[in-house]
Coordinates of C-alpha atoms in Angstrom, one line a residue:
M1 CA 77.3 57.2 73.9
A2 CA 74.1 59.2 73.3
V3 CA 76.1 62.5 73.0
D4 CA 78.6 60.8 70.6
R5 CA 75.6 59.6 68.4
L6 CA 74.0 63.0 68.4
V7 CA 77.2 64.9 67.5
A8 CA 78.0 62.3 64.8
R9 CA 74.8 62.9 62.9
R10 CA 75.4 64.4 59.6
E11 CA 72.3 66.7 59.5
V12 CA 73.5 68.4 62.6
P13 CA 75.4 71.7 61.7
L14 CA 79.0 72.3 62.9
R15 CA 77.8 75.0 65.3
E16 CA 75.6 72.8 67.2
K17 CA 78.1 69.9 67.2
T18 CA 80.8 72.2 68.6
L19 CA 78.6 73.7 71.2
W20 CA 77.3 70.4 72.5
R21 CA 80.8 68.9 72.6
V22 CA 82.2 71.7 74.4
L23 CA 79.4 71.6 77.0
Y24 CA 80.1 67.9 77.6
E25 CA 83.8 68.1 77.9
T26 CA 84.1 71.2 80.0
C27 CA 81.1 70.3 82.2
A28 CA 80.4 74.0 82.1
R29 CA 77.0 75.9 82.3
A30 CA 75.6 76.9 78.9
E31 CA 75.5 80.5 79.7
E32 CA 79.3 80.4 80.5
I33 CA 80.2 78.8 77.2
L34 CA 77.8 80.9 75.1
G35 CA 79.3 84.2 76.7
V36 CA 83.0 83.1 75.5
N37 CA 84.7 85.2 72.8
I38 CA 87.2 84.1 70.3
E39 CA 90.0 86.2 71.7
N40 CA 89.6 84.2 75.1
L41 CA 90.2 80.9 73.7
D42 CA 93.7 79.2 74.3
L43 CA 93.4 76.5 71.6
A44 CA 96.9 75.1 72.3
A45 CA 96.2 74.5 75.9
R46 CA 92.6 73.5 75.3
R47 CA 91.2 75.9 77.9
C48 CA 89.5 79.5 78.3
P49 CA 88.2 81.6 81.0
V50 CA 84.6 82.1 81.6
K51 CA 82.3 84.3 83.8
A52 CA 81.0 81.9 86.1
K53 CA 77.5 81.9 87.7
G54 CA 77.6 84.3 90.6
A55 CA 80.8 85.9 89.6
R56 CA 81.8 88.6 91.8
S57 CA 83.3 92.0 90.5
K58 CA 86.9 92.6 90.7
A59 CA 88.1 95.3 92.9
R60 CA 87.8 98.4 90.7
R61 CA 90.3 101.2 90.3
R62 CA 89.5 104.5 89.0
G63 CA 88.7 104.3 85.4
Q64 CA 88.3 100.4 85.3
A65 CA 85.3 99.0 83.5
R66 CA 82.5 97.8 85.6
E67 CA 82.3 94.6 83.4
D68 CA 85.4 93.1 85.0
F69 CA 84.8 89.9 86.8
V70 CA 86.7 87.2 88.5
L71 CA 86.9 84.5 85.9
E72 CA 87.2 80.7 86.1
T73 CA 88.9 78.4 83.7
V74 CA 87.3 75.5 81.9
Y75 CA 89.0 72.7 80.0
W76 CA 88.2 70.7 77.0
D77 CA 89.5 67.5 75.3
A78 CA 90.5 66.3 71.8
D79 CA 87.0 66.3 70.1
T80 CA 86.4 70.0 71.1
A81 CA 89.9 70.8 70.0
R82 CA 89.2 69.3 66.6
L83 CA 85.9 71.2 66.1
L84 CA 86.6 74.6 67.4
P85 CA 89.1 75.7 64.8
R86 CA 86.8 74.7 62.0
L87 CA 83.9 76.7 63.6
I88 CA 85.9 80.0 64.1
K89 CA 87.9 79.6 60.7
G90 CA 88.4 83.1 59.3
R91 CA 87.5 84.9 62.6
T92 CA 89.8 86.3 65.2
R93 CA 87.4 88.3 67.4
G94 CA 84.0 88.4 68.8
P95 CA 81.6 85.6 70.1
V96 CA 82.5 82.0 69.4
F97 CA 78.9 80.9 68.8
V98 CA 76.9 83.3 66.5
T99 CA 73.5 83.3 64.8
H100 CA 73.1 82.9 61.1
R101 CA 71.5 86.4 60.7
R102 CA 72.5 90.0 61.6
P103 CA 70.4 91.7 64.3
G104 CA 67.3 93.5 62.9
P105 CA 67.3 97.2 62.6
G106 CA 65.3 97.8 65.7
K107 CA 67.3 95.5 68.0
V108 CA 69.9 97.0 70.3
V109 CA 72.9 94.7 70.8
S110 CA 76.0 95.3 72.9
P111 CA 79.2 95.5 70.7
R112 CA 80.8 92.7 72.7
D113 CA 77.9 90.5 71.4
V114 CA 78.3 91.0 67.8
C115 CA 81.2 89.6 65.6
P116 CA 83.1 92.6 64.3
D117 CA 84.0 90.7 61.2
T118 CA 80.6 89.3 60.1
G119 CA 78.2 91.3 62.0
L120 CA 76.5 88.3 63.4
A121 CA 75.1 88.4 66.8
R122 CA 75.9 86.1 69.8
L123 CA 73.8 83.0 70.1
S124 CA 71.4 83.4 73.0
Y125 CA 70.6 80.7 75.5
G126 CA 67.1 80.5 74.3
Q127 CA 68.1 80.1 70.8
A128 CA 70.6 77.3 71.7
R129 CA 68.0 75.5 73.8
A130 CA 65.6 75.6 70.9
L131 CA 68.1 74.1 68.5
L132 CA 68.9 71.2 70.8
D133 CA 65.2 70.5 71.3
E134 CA 64.7 70.5 67.6
H135 CA 67.3 67.8 67.2
T136 CA 66.4 65.7 70.1
A137 CA 62.7 65.9 70.7
V138 CA 60.9 62.7 70.0
R139 CA 57.2 63.7 71.1
G140 CA 57.0 67.2 69.7
T141 CA 58.4 70.5 70.7
G142 CA 59.7 70.7 74.2
T143 CA 60.3 67.1 74.9
G144 CA 63.9 67.0 73.8
W145 CA 67.2 67.4 75.8
D146 CA 68.1 70.3 78.2
L147 CA 71.3 72.1 77.8
H148 CA 72.2 71.6 81.4
E149 CA 72.0 67.7 80.7
Y150 CA 75.4 68.0 79.2
R151 CA 76.9 69.4 82.4
H152 CA 75.2 66.6 84.5
S153 CA 76.1 63.8 81.8
G154 CA 79.8 64.9 81.9
L155 CA 80.1 64.8 85.7
T156 CA 78.3 61.6 85.9
A157 CA 80.6 59.9 83.5
L158 CA 83.6 61.2 85.3
G159 CA 82.2 60.0 88.7
V160 CA 81.3 56.6 87.3
Q161 CA 85.0 56.3 86.0
G162 CA 86.3 56.9 89.5
A163 CA 86.9 60.5 89.7
S164 CA 87.2 61.8 93.4
L165 CA 84.8 64.2 94.9
L166 CA 87.4 66.8 95.1
M167 CA 88.3 66.4 91.4
L168 CA 84.6 66.6 90.4
M169 CA 84.4 69.9 92.5
A170 CA 87.5 71.3 90.7
K171 CA 86.1 70.3 87.3
S172 CA 82.5 71.6 87.8
R173 CA 83.6 74.5 90.1
H174 CA 80.9 73.7 92.6
K175 CA 81.7 75.3 95.9
K176 CA 79.7 72.9 98.2
P177 CA 80.3 69.1 98.1
E178 CA 76.6 68.5 98.5
N179 CA 75.9 70.1 95.1
V180 CA 78.2 67.6 93.3
R181 CA 78.0 64.5 95.4
R182 CA 75.3 63.0 93.3
Y183 CA 77.8 62.7 90.5
F184 CA 80.2 60.8 92.6
K185 CA 79.5 57.1 91.9
P186 CA 82.6 55.0 92.5
S187 CA 82.4 51.4 91.1
P188 CA 82.1 48.4 93.3
E189 CA 85.7 47.5 92.4
A190 CA 86.9 50.9 93.7
I191 CA 85.1 50.5 97.0
S192 CA 86.5 47.1 97.2
E193 CA 90.0 48.2 96.7
L194 CA 89.4 51.0 99.2
T195 CA 88.2 48.5 101.9
G196 CA 91.4 46.5 101.4
L197 CA 93.4 49.5 102.9
L198 CA 91.7 48.8 106.2
V199 CA 93.7 45.6 106.6
P200 CA 97.4 45.7 107.4
G201 CA 99.2 44.6 104.2
G202 CA 96.4 45.3 102.1
S203 CA 93.7 42.8 101.0
S204 CA 96.0 39.8 101.0
R205 CA 94.9 38.6 104.4

């Protein structure tokens, strides 16, 4: 509910609304989402590939770019599907999330990190973190939410609603069960129903 209220605030710009909703629905790391380009989006299927944390390089053939990595897929739902087309309207290439200013004359930026249509640079993690803090801080700068909380909140919500540990691992792309177990919080009703399976014929006895 807190995420919904924040995204619904009128003074929050479209870029921030979209980023926060994407982070919550994909349960992805902020660095992964900020690194996505428009040409990577599959808007119809509500998914896109990301370069995950610790991504290993693909086996390179002669002439293949060093930047090739094994990618992983993240998925979003209806609210993100509604916001993304509005955010990238008129753009077909380059970073999904960009700054409102072009890079200064003395700043060297990789061509991949600049929108070829507008010249705007990719939004950095530091900038995104500062923007979130600006809209959520209640006791001064640095007291607001952290970008990683969207990943935690999304996984916790799924765990509370009964998602299995294996499904949470598939969603979050964690490799070790112990790293995602804290989000696995089955309801008392779910545990009671599971307990009934121990009795022949279910819980009717």
